[in-house]
Tab-separated table of C-alpha atoms in Angstrom:
chain	number	residue	atom	x	y	z
F	1	MET	CA	-0.124	0.190	0.127
F	2	ASP	CA	3.051	2.384	0.719
F	3	ASN	CA	4.065	2.233	-3.037
F	4	MET	CA	0.480	3.132	-4.203
F	5	SER	CA	0.071	5.408	-7.355
F	6	ILE	CA	-0.552	8.753	-6.778
F	7	THR	CA	-3.622	8.396	-8.958
F	8	ASN	CA	-5.397	6.417	-5.803
F	9	THR	CA	-6.304	8.784	-3.304
F	10	PRO	CA	-5.400	7.448	0.068
F	11	THR	CA	-8.038	7.522	3.272
F	12	SER	CA	-7.288	7.760	6.775
F	13	ASN	CA	-7.235	4.089	6.840
F	14	ASP	CA	-4.053	3.685	5.026
F	15	ALA	CA	-0.486	3.971	6.113
F	16	CYS	CA	0.892	7.234	6.906
F	17	LEU	CA	3.609	7.155	4.768
F	18	SER	CA	1.289	6.693	1.730
F	19	ILE	CA	-0.659	9.477	2.823
F	20	VAL	CA	2.313	11.685	3.043
F	21	HIS	CA	3.538	10.631	-0.137
F	22	SER	CA	-0.014	11.873	-1.821
F	23	LEU	CA	-0.096	15.080	0.262
F	24	MET	CA	3.361	15.845	-1.196
F	25	CYS	CA	2.645	15.542	-4.552
F	26	HIS	CA	0.256	18.444	-4.055
F	27	ARG	CA	3.073	20.814	-2.541
F	28	GLN	CA	3.315	24.074	-4.191
F	29	GLY	CA	7.242	24.412	-3.727
F	30	GLY	CA	7.648	27.224	-1.392
F	31	GLU	CA	9.473	25.200	0.984
F	32	SER	CA	12.325	22.608	0.769
F	33	GLU	CA	11.217	19.190	0.218
F	34	THR	CA	12.627	18.061	3.715
F	35	PHE	CA	10.883	20.748	5.586
F	36	ALA	CA	7.777	19.910	3.702
F	37	LYS	CA	8.050	16.381	4.548
F	38	ARG	CA	8.523	16.980	8.134
F	39	ALA	CA	5.578	19.292	8.338
F	40	ILE	CA	3.072	17.050	6.661
F	41	GLU	CA	4.225	13.888	8.646
F	42	SER	CA	3.596	15.679	11.726
F	43	LEU	CA	0.283	16.988	10.795
F	44	VAL	CA	-0.872	13.346	9.393
F	45	LYS	CA	0.490	11.487	12.715
F	46	LYS	CA	-1.661	14.166	14.872
F	47	LEU	CA	-4.758	13.488	13.059
F	48	LYS	CA	-4.085	9.629	13.096
F	49	GLU	CA	-6.518	9.055	15.773
F	50	LYS	CA	-9.213	11.800	14.113
F	51	LYS	CA	-9.789	9.771	10.661
F	52	ASP	CA	-13.008	11.975	9.961
F	53	GLU	CA	-10.653	15.089	10.035
F	54	LEU	CA	-7.754	13.449	8.143
F	55	ASP	CA	-10.050	12.154	5.665
F	56	SER	CA	-11.248	15.883	5.160
F	57	LEU	CA	-7.489	17.287	4.737
F	58	ILE	CA	-6.976	14.525	2.301
F	59	THR	CA	-9.946	15.402	0.114
F	60	ALA	CA	-9.344	19.305	0.594
F	61	ILE	CA	-5.701	18.850	-0.641
F	62	THR	CA	-6.159	16.248	-3.244
F	63	THR	CA	-9.148	17.961	-5.069
F	64	ASN	CA	-7.875	21.602	-4.713
F	65	GLY	CA	-10.583	22.476	-2.248
F	66	ALA	CA	-13.270	21.437	-5.059
F	67	HIS	CA	-15.069	20.002	-2.463
F	68	PRO	CA	-16.388	21.213	0.757
F	69	SER	CA	-14.431	19.836	3.926
F	70	LYS	CA	-14.265	19.949	7.673
F	71	CYS	CA	-12.394	21.899	9.999
F	72	VAL	CA	-8.537	20.055	10.314
F	73	THR	CA	-7.377	20.748	13.755
F	74	ILE	CA	-4.491	20.719	16.112
F	75	GLN	CA	-3.939	21.519	19.488
F	76	ARG	CA	-3.032	25.347	20.086
F	77	THR	CA	0.512	25.777	21.395
F	78	LEU	CA	1.201	28.539	24.439
F	79	ASP	CA	2.734	30.924	21.901
F	80	GLY	CA	0.425	29.859	18.918
F	81	ARG	CA	3.180	28.581	17.127
F	82	LEU	CA	4.427	25.255	15.591
F	83	GLN	CA	7.884	23.805	15.495
F	84	VAL	CA	8.535	22.344	12.475
F	85	ALA	CA	12.481	21.041	11.395
F	86	GLY	CA	13.834	23.585	13.856
F	87	ARG	CA	11.713	26.496	12.872
F	88	LYS	CA	8.733	28.277	14.271
F	89	GLY	CA	5.675	29.573	12.590
F	90	PHE	CA	2.006	29.845	12.782
F	91	PRO	CA	0.496	26.360	11.892
F	92	HIS	CA	-2.198	27.694	9.632
F	93	VAL	CA	0.116	29.965	7.637
F	94	ILE	CA	2.641	26.867	7.283
F	95	TYR	CA	-0.027	24.797	5.897
F	96	ALA	CA	-1.252	27.283	3.651
F	97	ARG	CA	2.124	28.059	2.438
F	98	LEU	CA	2.730	24.587	1.565
F	99	TRP	CA	-0.414	23.538	-0.274
F	100	ARG	CA	-1.703	27.196	-1.647
F	101	TRP	CA	0.438	30.020	-1.595
F	102	PRO	CA	4.168	29.520	-0.994
F	103	ASP	CA	4.991	33.350	-1.094
F	104	LEU	CA	2.345	33.849	1.592
F	105	HIS	CA	2.887	36.353	4.427
F	106	LYS	CA	1.680	35.514	7.828
F	107	ASN	CA	-0.375	38.630	8.097
F	108	GLU	CA	-2.475	37.795	4.478
F	109	LEU	CA	-4.882	35.244	5.960
F	110	LYS	CA	-8.213	35.673	6.470
F	111	HIS	CA	-10.612	32.649	7.618
F	112	VAL	CA	-13.901	31.987	6.024
F	113	LYS	CA	-17.061	32.275	7.767
F	114	TYR	CA	-17.901	28.662	8.413
F	115	CYS	CA	-14.557	27.763	9.812
F	116	GLN	CA	-15.431	27.171	13.714
F	117	TYR	CA	-11.539	26.692	14.868
F	118	ALA	CA	-9.866	29.516	12.828
F	119	PHE	CA	-6.516	30.953	14.295
F	120	ASP	CA	-8.154	34.111	14.838
F	121	LEU	CA	-10.737	32.933	17.110
F	122	LYS	CA	-8.542	31.743	19.912
F	123	CYS	CA	-9.952	28.504	20.418
F	124	ASP	CA	-7.864	25.495	22.097
F	125	SER	CA	-7.673	24.099	18.779
F	126	VAL	CA	-6.385	25.548	15.347
F	127	CYS	CA	-7.835	24.853	12.126
F	128	VAL	CA	-5.215	24.376	9.739
F	129	ASN	CA	-7.158	23.235	6.729
F	130	PRO	CA	-5.741	25.557	3.949
F	131	TYR	CA	-9.337	25.748	2.125
F	132	HIS	CA	-10.947	27.353	5.201
F	133	TYR	CA	-8.640	30.406	4.806
F	134	GLU	CA	-8.783	33.387	2.211
F	135	ARG	CA	-5.564	35.545	1.159
F	136	VAL	CA	-6.069	39.151	1.421
F	137	VAL	CA	-3.495	41.980	0.790
F	138	SER	CA	-2.886	44.699	3.665
F	139	PRO	CA	-4.411	48.072	2.750
F	140	GLY	CA	-2.783	51.220	2.845
F	141	ILE	CA	0.056	51.034	0.271
F	142	ASP	CA	1.824	54.286	0.021
F	143	LEU	CA	3.138	55.101	-3.400
F	144	SER	CA	4.300	58.699	-2.426
F	145	GLY	CA	7.885	57.431	-2.202
F	146	LEU	CA	8.279	56.642	-5.878
F	147	THR	CA	10.424	58.950	-7.817
F	148	LEU	CA	9.684	57.920	-11.482
F	149	GLN	CA	8.918	59.799	-14.501
F	150	SER	CA	5.468	60.792	-14.653
F	151	ASN	CA	4.577	58.325	-17.553
F	152	VAL	CA	5.972	55.205	-15.655
F	153	SER	CA	4.363	56.902	-12.109
F	154	TYR	CA	1.236	56.742	-13.844
F	155	PHE	CA	1.502	53.465	-15.075
F	156	LEU	CA	2.355	51.935	-11.802
F	157	ARG	CA	-0.514	53.737	-10.009
F	158	LYS	CA	-2.843	52.237	-12.379
F	159	GLN	CA	-1.187	48.901	-12.112
F	160	LEU	CA	-1.788	49.153	-8.270
F	161	VAL	CA	-5.443	49.602	-8.976
F	162	PHE	CA	-5.635	46.605	-11.110
F	163	LEU	CA	-3.690	44.637	-8.581
F	164	THR	CA	-6.156	45.687	-5.657
F	165	ALA	CA	-9.209	46.407	-6.836
F	166	PRO	CA	-12.081	43.746	-5.361
F	167	SER	CA	-13.394	42.846	-8.610
F	168	ARG	CA	-10.351	41.768	-10.174
F	169	PHE	CA	-8.256	38.483	-9.908
F	170	GLY	CA	-11.025	36.123	-8.196
F	171	GLN	CA	-12.153	37.595	-5.028
F	172	ARG	CA	-15.090	35.924	-4.855
F	173	ASN	CA	-17.474	33.812	-2.722
F	174	ASP	CA	-15.560	30.401	-3.796
F	175	THR	CA	-12.983	29.735	-0.954
F	176	ARG	CA	-11.222	27.943	-3.683
F	177	ALA	CA	-10.720	30.635	-5.655
F	178	ALA	CA	-6.861	31.968	-6.303
F	179	PRO	CA	-5.453	34.840	-4.185
F	180	SER	CA	-7.787	37.838	-4.123
F	181	SER	CA	-4.808	39.945	-5.424
F	182	MET	CA	-1.126	39.771	-5.948
F	183	MET	CA	1.286	40.364	-3.064
F	184	VAL	CA	2.299	43.735	-3.867
F	185	LYS	CA	5.393	43.656	-1.113
F	186	ASP	CA	7.771	41.362	-3.435
F	187	GLU	CA	5.981	40.506	-6.742
F	188	TYR	CA	4.784	44.001	-7.633
F	189	VAL	CA	8.533	45.347	-7.539
F	190	HIS	CA	9.695	42.158	-9.729
F	191	ASP	CA	7.184	42.877	-12.293
F	192	PHE	CA	8.527	46.253	-12.934
F	193	GLU	CA	11.988	45.661	-12.254
F	194	GLY	CA	14.272	47.540	-14.850
F	195	GLN	CA	10.875	48.896	-16.314
F	196	PRO	CA	11.525	50.898	-19.631
F	197	SER	CA	11.328	54.347	-19.973
F	198	LEU	CA	7.827	54.903	-21.687
F	199	SER	CA	8.748	57.286	-24.382
F	200	THR	CA	6.330	58.202	-27.260
F	201	GLU	CA	8.911	56.881	-29.772
F	202	GLY	CA	7.786	53.840	-30.639
F	203	HIS	CA	11.005	52.111	-32.182
F	204	SER	CA	12.971	53.436	-29.043
F	205	ILE	CA	11.467	50.936	-26.997
F	206	GLN	CA	12.626	47.376	-27.157
F	207	THR	CA	9.834	45.645	-24.846
F	208	ILE	CA	6.601	45.531	-26.700
F	209	GLN	CA	3.785	45.239	-23.963
F	210	HIS	CA	0.707	42.936	-24.312
F	211	PRO	CA	-1.994	43.572	-21.626
F	212	PRO	CA	-4.838	41.463	-21.067
F	213	SER	CA	-7.662	42.640	-23.689
F	214	ASN	CA	-11.574	42.462	-24.006
F	215	ARG	CA	-11.098	40.920	-27.425
F	216	ALA	CA	-10.615	37.449	-25.877
F	217	SER	CA	-14.128	37.137	-25.331
F	218	THR	CA	-15.232	37.487	-28.857
F	219	GLU	CA	-12.781	35.173	-30.157
F	220	THR	CA	-13.937	32.541	-32.978
F	221	TYR	CA	-12.206	29.820	-30.917
F	222	SER	CA	-13.708	28.659	-27.924
F	223	THR	CA	-11.132	28.850	-24.829
F	224	PRO	CA	-10.832	26.758	-21.731
F	225	ALA	CA	-12.783	28.408	-18.687
F	226	LEU	CA	-9.671	28.543	-16.755
F	227	LEU	CA	-10.469	31.827	-14.888
F	228	ALA	CA	-13.720	33.373	-14.203
F	229	PRO	CA	-15.118	36.378	-16.203
F	230	SER	CA	-14.330	38.693	-14.060
F	231	GLU	CA	-10.738	37.723	-13.954
F	232	SER	CA	-10.296	37.417	-17.522
F	233	ASN	CA	-12.419	39.973	-19.069
F	234	ALA	CA	-12.342	42.695	-16.347
F	235	THR	CA	-9.164	44.264	-17.314
F	236	SER	CA	-9.057	46.049	-20.542
F	237	THR	CA	-6.302	48.060	-22.205
F	238	ALA	CA	-7.471	51.009	-20.524
F	239	ASN	CA	-5.609	49.685	-17.373
F	240	PHE	CA	-2.711	50.567	-19.376
F	241	PRO	CA	-2.089	53.804	-20.638
F	242	ASN	CA	0.455	55.418	-22.399
F	243	ILE	CA	1.921	52.080	-23.344
F	244	PRO	CA	3.381	50.813	-26.748
F	245	VAL	CA	1.102	47.846	-27.450
F	246	ALA	CA	1.442	45.449	-30.539
F	247	SER	CA	-1.756	45.642	-32.517
F	248	THR	CA	-4.041	42.514	-31.955
F	249	ARG	CA	-6.132	41.373	-35.040
F	250	PRO	CA	-9.000	39.782	-34.936
F	251	VAL	CA	-9.666	36.307	-35.477
F	252	HIS	CA	-11.465	34.887	-38.233
F	253	ASN	CA	-12.785	31.509	-39.772
F	254	GLU	CA	-10.358	31.311	-42.702
F	255	LEU	CA	-8.141	28.550	-40.823
F	256	ALA	CA	-11.187	26.274	-41.064
F	257	PHE	CA	-11.405	26.690	-44.711
F	258	GLN	CA	-7.887	26.622	-45.668
F	259	PRO	CA	-6.347	23.562	-47.127
F	260	PRO	CA	-3.320	21.985	-44.904
F	261	ILE	CA	0.135	23.511	-46.041
F	262	SER	CA	1.548	20.006	-46.431
F	263	ASN	CA	-0.164	16.535	-47.059
F	264	HIS	CA	2.370	14.979	-44.674
F	265	PRO	CA	0.931	13.448	-41.818
F	266	ALA	CA	0.908	15.476	-38.549
F	267	PRO	CA	4.047	14.736	-36.134
F	268	GLU	CA	3.272	12.451	-32.994
F	269	TYR	CA	4.347	15.338	-30.724
F	270	TRP	CA	3.362	18.954	-31.672
F	271	CYS	CA	5.856	20.717	-29.564
F	272	SER	CA	8.599	19.640	-27.238
F	273	ILE	CA	9.933	22.114	-24.339
F	274	ALA	CA	13.124	22.495	-22.658
F	275	TYR	CA	13.385	24.084	-19.411
F	276	PHE	CA	16.414	26.139	-18.640
F	277	GLU	CA	18.376	28.112	-16.023
F	278	MET	CA	20.513	30.607	-17.170
F	279	ASP	CA	22.502	29.013	-19.750
F	280	VAL	CA	21.871	25.349	-18.144
F	281	GLN	CA	18.966	23.010	-19.226
F	282	VAL	CA	17.467	21.470	-16.461
F	283	GLY	CA	15.705	18.151	-16.677
F	284	GLU	CA	14.634	16.194	-19.828
F	285	THR	CA	12.974	17.749	-22.748
F	286	PHE	CA	9.372	17.486	-22.341
F	287	LYS	CA	7.323	16.411	-25.678
F	288	VAL	CA	3.501	17.312	-25.874
F	289	PRO	CA	1.663	14.704	-27.745
F	290	SER	CA	-0.486	16.111	-30.558
F	291	SER	CA	-3.531	14.556	-29.008
F	292	CYS	CA	-3.037	17.303	-26.274
F	293	PRO	CA	-3.388	20.580	-28.194
F	294	ILE	CA	-3.321	22.532	-24.763
F	295	VAL	CA	-0.643	22.254	-22.473
F	296	THR	CA	0.327	23.923	-18.941
F	297	VAL	CA	3.733	24.864	-17.834
F	298	ASP	CA	3.604	25.839	-14.445
F	299	GLY	CA	5.980	25.866	-11.125
F	300	TYR	CA	4.423	23.256	-9.449
F	301	VAL	CA	5.749	20.106	-8.296
F	302	ASP	CA	3.077	17.620	-9.408
F	303	PRO	CA	4.574	14.782	-11.520
F	304	SER	CA	4.646	15.993	-15.431
F	305	GLY	CA	2.918	14.084	-17.976
F	306	GLY	CA	0.560	14.569	-21.103
F	307	ASP	CA	-0.991	18.220	-20.877
F	308	ARG	CA	1.340	19.406	-17.998
F	309	PHE	CA	4.740	20.522	-17.558
F	310	CYS	CA	5.776	20.887	-13.895
F	311	LEU	CA	9.043	22.978	-13.236
F	312	GLY	CA	8.932	22.952	-9.495
F	313	GLN	CA	9.930	19.304	-9.219
F	314	LEU	CA	13.086	19.814	-11.328
F	315	SER	CA	16.334	19.829	-9.519
F	316	ASN	CA	19.648	21.399	-10.485
F	317	VAL	CA	22.698	21.329	-8.070
F	318	HIS	CA	23.804	24.567	-9.863
F	319	ARG	CA	20.783	26.651	-8.545
F	320	THR	CA	21.565	29.628	-6.880
F	321	GLU	CA	19.199	31.710	-4.542
F	322	ALA	CA	18.204	34.355	-7.075
F	323	ILE	CA	17.008	31.366	-9.316
F	324	GLU	CA	15.369	29.679	-6.422
F	325	ARG	CA	13.632	33.035	-5.594
F	326	ALA	CA	12.369	33.370	-9.433
F	327	ARG	CA	10.783	29.922	-9.415
F	328	LEU	CA	8.759	30.652	-6.561
F	329	HIS	CA	6.856	33.324	-8.577
F	330	ILE	CA	6.209	30.967	-11.793
F	331	GLY	CA	3.068	30.180	-10.025
F	332	LYS	CA	0.165	28.894	-12.566
F	333	GLY	CA	2.860	29.755	-15.568
F	334	VAL	CA	1.811	29.661	-18.982
F	335	GLN	CA	-0.712	27.886	-21.202
F	336	LEU	CA	0.086	27.064	-24.872
F	337	GLU	CA	-2.258	26.203	-27.016
F	338	CYS	CA	-1.960	24.546	-30.657
F	339	LYS	CA	-4.850	25.667	-33.356
F	340	GLY	CA	-5.527	24.576	-36.643
F	341	GLU	CA	-2.199	23.060	-38.714
F	342	GLY	CA	0.104	24.508	-36.281
F	343	ASP	CA	-0.747	27.995	-35.120
F	344	VAL	CA	0.230	28.710	-31.263
F	345	TRP	CA	-1.587	31.060	-28.456
F	346	VAL	CA	-0.181	31.650	-25.154
F	347	ARG	CA	-2.355	32.313	-22.236
F	348	CYS	CA	-0.546	33.690	-19.165
F	349	LEU	CA	-1.989	32.246	-16.009
F	350	SER	CA	0.908	33.354	-13.876
F	351	ASP	CA	0.539	36.590	-11.136
F	352	HIS	CA	3.732	37.676	-13.350
F	353	ALA	CA	4.289	38.697	-16.786
F	354	VAL	CA	6.227	36.408	-18.920
F	355	PHE	CA	8.516	37.756	-21.643
F	356	VAL	CA	8.442	35.933	-25.176
F	357	GLN	CA	10.642	35.962	-28.182
F	358	SER	CA	8.521	35.504	-31.472
F	359	TYR	CA	9.337	36.443	-34.653
F	360	TYR	CA	5.536	36.513	-35.361
F	361	LEU	CA	4.787	39.042	-32.837
F	362	ASP	CA	8.111	40.918	-33.982
F	363	ARG	CA	6.532	41.226	-37.581
F	364	GLU	CA	3.008	42.214	-36.328
F	365	ALA	CA	4.528	44.858	-34.523
F	366	GLY	CA	6.537	46.034	-37.498
F	367	ARG	CA	10.047	44.998	-36.066
F	368	ALA	CA	12.945	42.921	-37.659
F	369	PRO	CA	13.044	39.517	-36.355
F	370	GLY	CA	14.384	39.076	-32.945
F	371	ASP	CA	14.393	42.727	-32.493
F	372	ALA	CA	12.133	43.025	-29.668
F	373	VAL	CA	11.141	41.160	-26.273
F	374	HIS	CA	7.248	40.901	-26.000
F	375	LYS	CA	6.069	41.276	-22.018
F	376	ILE	CA	2.761	39.362	-21.967
F	377	TYR	CA	0.910	40.396	-18.889
F	378	PRO	CA	-1.099	38.314	-16.319
F	379	SER	CA	-4.532	36.991	-17.917
F	380	ALA	CA	-3.372	37.929	-21.485
F	381	TYR	CA	-4.349	35.396	-24.164
F	382	ILE	CA	-2.250	36.138	-27.621
F	383	LYS	CA	-1.037	34.492	-30.778
F	384	VAL	CA	2.561	34.155	-30.703
F	385	PHE	CA	3.101	31.703	-34.121
F	386	ASP	CA	1.580	31.593	-37.398
F	387	LEU	CA	2.280	28.397	-39.223
F	388	ARG	CA	1.448	29.999	-42.547
F	389	GLN	CA	3.863	33.032	-42.468
F	390	CYS	CA	6.674	31.025	-40.816
F	391	HIS	CA	6.388	28.459	-43.825
F	392	ARG	CA	6.617	31.681	-46.201
F	393	GLN	CA	9.090	33.194	-44.498
F	394	MET	CA	11.505	29.979	-44.477
F	395	GLN	CA	10.707	29.343	-48.225
F	396	GLN	CA	11.585	33.129	-49.324
F	397	GLN	CA	14.898	32.849	-46.837
F	398	ALA	CA	16.055	29.467	-48.606
F	399	ALA	CA	15.171	30.913	-51.914
F	400	THR	CA	17.095	33.962	-51.389
F	401	ALA	CA	20.145	31.956	-49.805
F	402	GLN	CA	19.970	29.557	-53.065
F	403	ALA	CA	19.980	32.784	-55.289
F	404	ALA	CA	22.836	34.613	-53.544
F	405	ALA	CA	24.758	31.363	-53.638
F	406	ALA	CA	24.520	31.098	-57.265
F	407	ALA	CA	25.249	34.740	-57.890
F	408	GLN	CA	28.342	34.275	-55.900
F	409	ALA	CA	29.545	31.357	-58.033
F	410	ALA	CA	28.611	33.347	-61.119
F	411	ALA	CA	30.683	36.357	-59.738
F	412	VAL	CA	33.753	33.796	-59.012
F	413	ALA	CA	33.429	32.543	-62.504
F	414	GLY	CA	33.726	36.165	-63.776
F	415	ASN	CA	29.976	36.429	-64.732
F	416	ILE	CA	28.693	39.197	-62.599
F	417	PRO	CA	25.024	39.887	-62.725
F	418	GLY	CA	23.446	43.203	-62.226
F	419	PRO	CA	22.283	44.162	-58.852
F	420	GLY	CA	18.425	43.687	-59.390
F	421	SER	CA	19.063	39.851	-60.674
F	422	VAL	CA	19.975	38.326	-57.276
F	423	GLY	CA	16.876	36.330	-56.959
F	424	GLY	CA	15.001	39.460	-55.466
F	425	ILE	CA	17.534	40.280	-52.811
F	426	ALA	CA	17.310	44.020	-51.701
F	427	PRO	CA	20.375	45.848	-52.431
F	428	ALA	CA	21.127	46.577	-49.117
F	429	ILE	CA	21.873	42.954	-48.368
F	430	SER	CA	25.139	41.712	-49.528
F	431	LEU	CA	25.502	38.459	-51.569
F	432	SER	CA	27.704	36.995	-48.602
F	433	ALA	CA	25.451	37.778	-46.083
F	434	ALA	CA	22.359	36.244	-47.907
F	435	ALA	CA	24.289	33.121	-49.002
F	436	GLY	CA	25.411	32.736	-45.417
F	437	ILE	CA	21.637	31.961	-44.444
F	438	GLY	CA	21.988	28.381	-42.836
F	439	VAL	CA	19.688	25.707	-41.502
F	440	ASP	CA	19.870	27.088	-38.075
F	441	ASP	CA	18.761	30.321	-39.228
F	442	LEU	CA	15.715	28.830	-40.426
F	443	ARG	CA	15.237	26.562	-37.429
F	444	ARG	CA	15.055	29.439	-35.405
F	445	LEU	CA	11.716	30.309	-37.145
F	446	CYS	CA	10.194	27.256	-35.732
F	447	ILE	CA	11.163	28.197	-31.918
F	448	LEU	CA	9.743	30.232	-29.354
F	449	ARG	CA	11.623	31.176	-26.240
F	450	MET	CA	9.844	32.409	-23.040
F	451	SER	CA	11.039	33.614	-19.838
F	452	PHE	CA	9.309	33.589	-16.492
F	453	VAL	CA	8.932	36.909	-14.272
F	454	LYS	CA	12.131	38.376	-15.641
F	455	GLY	CA	12.932	40.329	-18.932
F	456	TRP	CA	15.569	40.759	-20.972
F	457	GLY	CA	17.361	42.777	-23.593
F	458	PRO	CA	18.234	46.681	-23.707
F	459	ASP	CA	15.624	47.669	-21.306
F	460	TYR	CA	16.840	45.260	-18.535
F	461	PRO	CA	19.865	44.385	-16.575
F	462	ARG	CA	20.062	40.827	-18.662
F	463	GLN	CA	20.774	41.211	-22.185
F	464	SER	CA	20.073	37.790	-23.099
F	465	ILE	CA	17.557	35.247	-22.146
F	466	LYS	CA	20.508	33.002	-21.188
F	467	GLU	CA	20.893	35.637	-18.454
F	468	THR	CA	17.478	35.111	-16.797
F	469	PRO	CA	16.883	32.674	-13.858
F	470	CYS	CA	14.175	30.336	-15.594
F	471	TRP	CA	12.999	30.217	-19.337
F	472	ILE	CA	11.764	27.734	-21.515
F	473	GLU	CA	12.495	26.980	-25.131
F	474	ILE	CA	9.703	25.373	-27.267
F	475	HIS	CA	10.429	23.760	-30.771
F	476	LEU	CA	7.267	23.484	-33.001
F	477	HIS	CA	7.298	19.988	-34.521
F	478	ARG	CA	5.178	20.570	-37.419
F	479	ALA	CA	6.814	23.748	-38.518
F	480	LEU	CA	10.025	21.553	-38.318
F	481	GLN	CA	8.542	19.299	-40.469
F	482	LEU	CA	7.731	21.788	-43.089
F	483	LEU	CA	11.467	23.261	-42.827
F	484	ASP	CA	12.525	19.622	-43.728
F	485	GLU	CA	10.400	19.428	-46.908
F	486	VAL	CA	11.942	23.010	-47.691
F	487	LEU	CA	15.422	22.049	-47.007
F	488	HIS	CA	14.917	18.663	-49.085
F	489	THR	CA	14.116	21.211	-52.247
F	490	MET	CA	16.675	23.953	-51.938
F	491	PRO	CA	20.641	23.611	-50.905
F	492	ILE	CA	21.543	25.559	-47.731
F	493	ALA	CA	24.853	27.142	-46.614
F	494	ASP	CA	26.566	24.908	-43.700
F	495	PRO	CA	24.834	25.961	-40.496
F	496	GLN	CA	26.053	28.497	-38.113
F	497	PRO	CA	25.745	28.008	-34.427
F	498	LEU	CA	22.587	29.339	-32.442
F	499	ASP	CA	23.727	32.503	-30.275
């Protein structure tokens, strides 16, 4: 029984080890594995004689609060604190951090009305059921100390309204709701670290903003109901004034009537995702089956598989404290969705923005490929890859390289053609540069890169995504399949290494 699968939910009649193992699979990653195991073992042993409460705990944790549960109580100590692994803390806070909010502050918990043994009620017993508490942000945040440019200050103030407004981020009667708002103390600072100067000169800004939009509610494609309407639609671009935003084009039905680009069967996996910390890949590459068009990448520690890649469980002996801190804020992460033959959309589920390298978004914003970093805000849902556009680009670049190589060969042979006869190459592009387009240059068209929490580029202290603490690289298999077809029809120069 101790080796029971995590898919089989235990009961109070099972061995302590089996119950602890199951509950460990649902921890949120804010504490070390050793501390979490000690805390859970201690609680399970205290509840072993109170089977109904232990069953309530198991039900609450394994269903993420989806079903009503009773109070789960332990004896109140003299000073109200519980000691675990040499550390003391308030018991309801310890277990709320373990299973719900890893970055929780002790003053941010408020018990639900039906909790009979809440910590604040000063009873002899204390309820530690994490789903009998709600998270609230302390009032009275003073912005007077901010010395920022007027545009930035105004933007931050509007952001604070977004963070603390009661109708935002799930302040619902449902006790299973996400935090009522983001924790302003740390996350607020992190999200705007290195915020670029908001000049009105569009091309002087390297980071392009993508705030949430009401447009998501009118999309042709139905989207998963992961967030309540008040969360996903309440925030419009009106909350982000004076910010350059990439244009969002309406979604049409043309994909439903377009023939496939290739008759080659779709690949078994539609994408593969590699996770990096700085310039080191951590863990194995995660492949997403074509049978799972939507995949979630989050910071939790549940076992990965199928449509979910959990980064919290991955270990790295070279992990620094800064990386560990950043990982704590990945939270619900992002959702990647494959539409049609191979278009890709991203939904930011995290409380923090994610930063994306996307040639499609570069083109939509009128930038050169790789010239910009795209900041996608919480709750935003945006297209980041277009398969047909990518296919056209790879065909054009391959044809350009082939024509340039032929022109170079002709020049070496002494038959120098006119400037307008090099396969449509713009005069500003040299023959050697065009002929030097390699396989890896084309492969970049089929790859997305995304950093959690921290941005990079000229507007940030980090100049490359490889300097960010936690990021992923997404290889799109249908696009790579099309590239293979293109390469079989056109000779390409030797590959150059990825930067």
